[in-house]
Amino acid sequence: MNCLEISGEVCHVDLVRYTPAGIPALNLTLKHSSEQIEANLKRTINCELSAKIMGNDEDQTKEYIQSVIKADFAEAGDDDVFRKVKADFDNKNISNDQQIRSKMDELLEQVKKDYL
């Protein structure tokens, strides 16, 4: 069985709030940075994930982050990540395609500015 583990750090956490149904909701930002070798070339991977996670405990949160990062390996480009995040947002009725794409573009530009 293949296994991929990626660590990260919590760089921002808002106060926990509760939905009218009493479900805890937490906004947080996680950052990950590493170097990998692909085709004998070093590749820097930077991942900043802003996630709205509702009702998840710490283990579920880690699993979700891993699933988004793994989705990025499905195909070249970022459409695989977009589809994953969109599907998860749709399931929670918080989806907005333009907001997701806009945030992805913003983070890509930041990486280009920082590393290119």
PDB file of C-alpha atoms in Angstrom:
ATOM      1  CA  MET A   1       0.000   0.000   0.000  1.00  0.00           C
ATOM      2  CA  ASN A   2       1.284   3.470  -0.868  1.00  0.00           C
ATOM      3  CA  CYS A   3       1.320   6.078   1.860  1.00  0.00           C
ATOM      4  CA  LEU A   4       2.121   9.777   1.728  1.00  0.00           C
ATOM      5  CA  GLU A   5       2.531  11.826   4.883  1.00  0.00           C
ATOM      6  CA  ILE A   6       3.099  15.558   4.773  1.00  0.00           C
ATOM      7  CA  SER A   7       3.459  17.740   7.825  1.00  0.00           C
ATOM      8  CA  GLY A   8       2.513  21.370   8.192  1.00  0.00           C
ATOM      9  CA  GLU A   9       2.131  24.103  10.731  1.00  0.00           C
ATOM     10  CA  VAL A  10      -0.902  26.023  11.854  1.00  0.00           C
ATOM     11  CA  CYS A  11      -0.083  29.667  11.167  1.00  0.00           C
ATOM     12  CA  HIS A  12      -3.451  31.277  11.950  1.00  0.00           C
ATOM     13  CA  VAL A  13      -6.508  30.199  13.930  1.00  0.00           C
ATOM     14  CA  ASP A  14      -9.676  32.225  14.401  1.00  0.00           C
ATOM     15  CA  LEU A  15     -11.889  31.832  17.440  1.00  0.00           C
ATOM     16  CA  VAL A  16     -14.179  28.819  17.413  1.00  0.00           C
ATOM     17  CA  ARG A  17     -17.756  29.763  16.611  1.00  0.00           C
ATOM     18  CA  TYR A  18     -20.879  27.640  16.623  1.00  0.00           C
ATOM     19  CA  THR A  19     -23.542  27.183  13.973  1.00  0.00           C
ATOM     20  CA  PRO A  20     -27.209  27.558  14.961  1.00  0.00           C
ATOM     21  CA  ALA A  21     -27.280  23.749  15.219  1.00  0.00           C
ATOM     22  CA  GLY A  22     -24.456  23.873  17.785  1.00  0.00           C
ATOM     23  CA  ILE A  23     -21.770  22.452  15.489  1.00  0.00           C
ATOM     24  CA  PRO A  24     -18.324  23.973  16.130  1.00  0.00           C
ATOM     25  CA  ALA A  25     -16.807  25.824  13.164  1.00  0.00           C
ATOM     26  CA  LEU A  26     -13.147  26.774  12.914  1.00  0.00           C
ATOM     27  CA  ASN A  27     -11.267  28.871  10.359  1.00  0.00           C
ATOM     28  CA  LEU A  28      -7.558  28.133  10.189  1.00  0.00           C
ATOM     29  CA  THR A  29      -4.616  28.479   7.834  1.00  0.00           C
ATOM     30  CA  LEU A  30      -1.991  25.767   7.466  1.00  0.00           C
ATOM     31  CA  LYS A  31       1.358  26.024   5.695  1.00  0.00           C
ATOM     32  CA  HIS A  32       3.630  23.332   4.326  1.00  0.00           C
ATOM     33  CA  SER A  33       6.947  23.606   2.519  1.00  0.00           C
ATOM     34  CA  SER A  34       9.315  20.872   1.359  1.00  0.00           C
ATOM     35  CA  GLU A  35      11.664  19.815  -1.393  1.00  0.00           C
ATOM     36  CA  GLN A  36      11.223  16.697  -3.489  1.00  0.00           C
ATOM     37  CA  ILE A  37      13.302  15.118  -6.225  1.00  0.00           C
ATOM     38  CA  GLU A  38      11.476  14.453  -9.514  1.00  0.00           C
ATOM     39  CA  ALA A  39      13.345  13.289 -12.606  1.00  0.00           C
ATOM     40  CA  ASN A  40      16.626  14.103 -10.823  1.00  0.00           C
ATOM     41  CA  LEU A  41      15.519  17.725 -10.316  1.00  0.00           C
ATOM     42  CA  LYS A  42      14.657  19.395  -7.034  1.00  0.00           C
ATOM     43  CA  ARG A  43      11.111  20.667  -6.835  1.00  0.00           C
ATOM     44  CA  THR A  44       9.997  22.986  -4.051  1.00  0.00           C
ATOM     45  CA  ILE A  45       6.460  22.370  -2.936  1.00  0.00           C
ATOM     46  CA  ASN A  46       4.596  25.072  -1.087  1.00  0.00           C
ATOM     47  CA  CYS A  47       1.100  24.565   0.063  1.00  0.00           C
ATOM     48  CA  GLU A  48      -0.987  27.106   1.903  1.00  0.00           C
ATOM     49  CA  LEU A  49      -4.393  25.768   2.629  1.00  0.00           C
ATOM     50  CA  SER A  50      -7.142  27.892   4.073  1.00  0.00           C
ATOM     51  CA  ALA A  51      -9.774  25.509   5.266  1.00  0.00           C
ATOM     52  CA  LYS A  52     -13.135  25.971   6.853  1.00  0.00           C
ATOM     53  CA  ILE A  53     -13.549  22.785   8.777  1.00  0.00           C
ATOM     54  CA  MET A  54     -16.866  22.267  10.494  1.00  0.00           C
ATOM     55  CA  GLY A  55     -17.264  19.782  13.303  1.00  0.00           C
ATOM     56  CA  ASN A  56     -13.974  17.946  12.693  1.00  0.00           C
ATOM     57  CA  ASP A  57     -11.656  16.819  15.455  1.00  0.00           C
ATOM     58  CA  GLU A  58      -7.869  17.073  15.129  1.00  0.00           C
ATOM     59  CA  ASP A  59      -7.447  13.664  13.456  1.00  0.00           C
ATOM     60  CA  GLN A  60     -10.213  14.357  10.909  1.00  0.00           C
ATOM     61  CA  THR A  61      -8.617  17.723  10.157  1.00  0.00           C
ATOM     62  CA  LYS A  62      -5.227  16.093   9.486  1.00  0.00           C
ATOM     63  CA  GLU A  63      -6.867  13.479   7.252  1.00  0.00           C
ATOM     64  CA  TYR A  64      -8.667  16.178   5.260  1.00  0.00           C
ATOM     65  CA  ILE A  65      -5.482  18.169   4.718  1.00  0.00           C
ATOM     66  CA  GLN A  66      -3.713  15.005   3.540  1.00  0.00           C
ATOM     67  CA  SER A  67      -6.562  14.253   1.123  1.00  0.00           C
ATOM     68  CA  VAL A  68      -6.307  17.717  -0.468  1.00  0.00           C
ATOM     69  CA  ILE A  69      -2.541  17.436  -0.825  1.00  0.00           C
ATOM     70  CA  LYS A  70      -2.877  13.931  -2.316  1.00  0.00           C
ATOM     71  CA  ALA A  71      -5.472  15.239  -4.788  1.00  0.00           C
ATOM     72  CA  ASP A  72      -2.754  17.481  -6.228  1.00  0.00           C
ATOM     73  CA  PHE A  73      -0.849  14.404  -7.412  1.00  0.00           C
ATOM     74  CA  ALA A  74      -3.761  13.109  -9.538  1.00  0.00           C
ATOM     75  CA  GLU A  75      -2.795  15.104 -12.637  1.00  0.00           C
ATOM     76  CA  ALA A  76      -0.685  18.014 -13.842  1.00  0.00           C
ATOM     77  CA  GLY A  77      -2.026  21.487 -13.086  1.00  0.00           C
ATOM     78  CA  ASP A  78      -4.403  22.531 -10.362  1.00  0.00           C
ATOM     79  CA  ASP A  79      -7.757  21.301 -11.697  1.00  0.00           C
ATOM     80  CA  ASP A  80      -7.513  18.178  -9.533  1.00  0.00           C
ATOM     81  CA  VAL A  81      -7.186  20.297  -6.377  1.00  0.00           C
ATOM     82  CA  PHE A  82     -10.009  22.579  -7.496  1.00  0.00           C
ATOM     83  CA  ARG A  83     -12.364  19.629  -8.058  1.00  0.00           C
ATOM     84  CA  LYS A  84     -11.518  18.182  -4.625  1.00  0.00           C
ATOM     85  CA  VAL A  85     -12.027  21.456  -2.744  1.00  0.00           C
ATOM     86  CA  LYS A  86     -15.169  22.307  -4.735  1.00  0.00           C
ATOM     87  CA  ALA A  87     -16.733  18.905  -4.031  1.00  0.00           C
ATOM     88  CA  ASP A  88     -15.993  19.265  -0.316  1.00  0.00           C
ATOM     89  CA  PHE A  89     -17.421  22.795  -0.246  1.00  0.00           C
ATOM     90  CA  ASP A  90     -20.492  21.649  -2.216  1.00  0.00           C
ATOM     91  CA  ASN A  91     -21.081  18.925   0.374  1.00  0.00           C
ATOM     92  CA  LYS A  92     -21.142  21.616   3.075  1.00  0.00           C
ATOM     93  CA  ASN A  93     -23.159  24.074   0.958  1.00  0.00           C
ATOM     94  CA  ILE A  94     -20.392  26.699   1.114  1.00  0.00           C
ATOM     95  CA  SER A  95     -19.166  26.478  -2.466  1.00  0.00           C
ATOM     96  CA  ASN A  96     -18.328  29.406  -4.698  1.00  0.00           C
ATOM     97  CA  ASP A  97     -16.269  28.513  -7.784  1.00  0.00           C
ATOM     98  CA  GLN A  98     -14.965  32.046  -8.299  1.00  0.00           C
ATOM     99  CA  GLN A  99     -13.762  32.370  -4.688  1.00  0.00           C
ATOM    100  CA  ILE A 100     -11.932  29.034  -4.864  1.00  0.00           C
ATOM    101  CA  ARG A 101     -10.255  29.860  -8.211  1.00  0.00           C
ATOM    102  CA  SER A 102      -9.409  33.387  -7.054  1.00  0.00           C
ATOM    103  CA  LYS A 103      -7.717  32.106  -3.879  1.00  0.00           C
ATOM    104  CA  MET A 104      -5.797  29.449  -5.836  1.00  0.00           C
ATOM    105  CA  ASP A 105      -4.590  32.105  -8.321  1.00  0.00           C
ATOM    106  CA  GLU A 106      -3.608  34.442  -5.478  1.00  0.00           C
ATOM    107  CA  LEU A 107      -1.539  31.741  -3.772  1.00  0.00           C
ATOM    108  CA  LEU A 108       0.129  30.749  -7.061  1.00  0.00           C
ATOM    109  CA  GLU A 109       1.163  34.361  -7.681  1.00  0.00           C
ATOM    110  CA  GLN A 110       2.563  34.558  -4.140  1.00  0.00           C
ATOM    111  CA  VAL A 111       4.660  31.425  -4.712  1.00  0.00           C
ATOM    112  CA  LYS A 112       5.950  32.835  -8.024  1.00  0.00           C
ATOM    113  CA  LYS A 113       6.886  36.086  -6.311  1.00  0.00           C
ATOM    114  CA  ASP A 114       8.614  34.283  -3.429  1.00  0.00           C
ATOM    115  CA  TYR A 115      10.504  31.669  -5.431  1.00  0.00           C
ATOM    116  CA  LEU A 116      10.911  32.722  -9.055  1.00  0.00           C
TER     117      LEU A 116
END
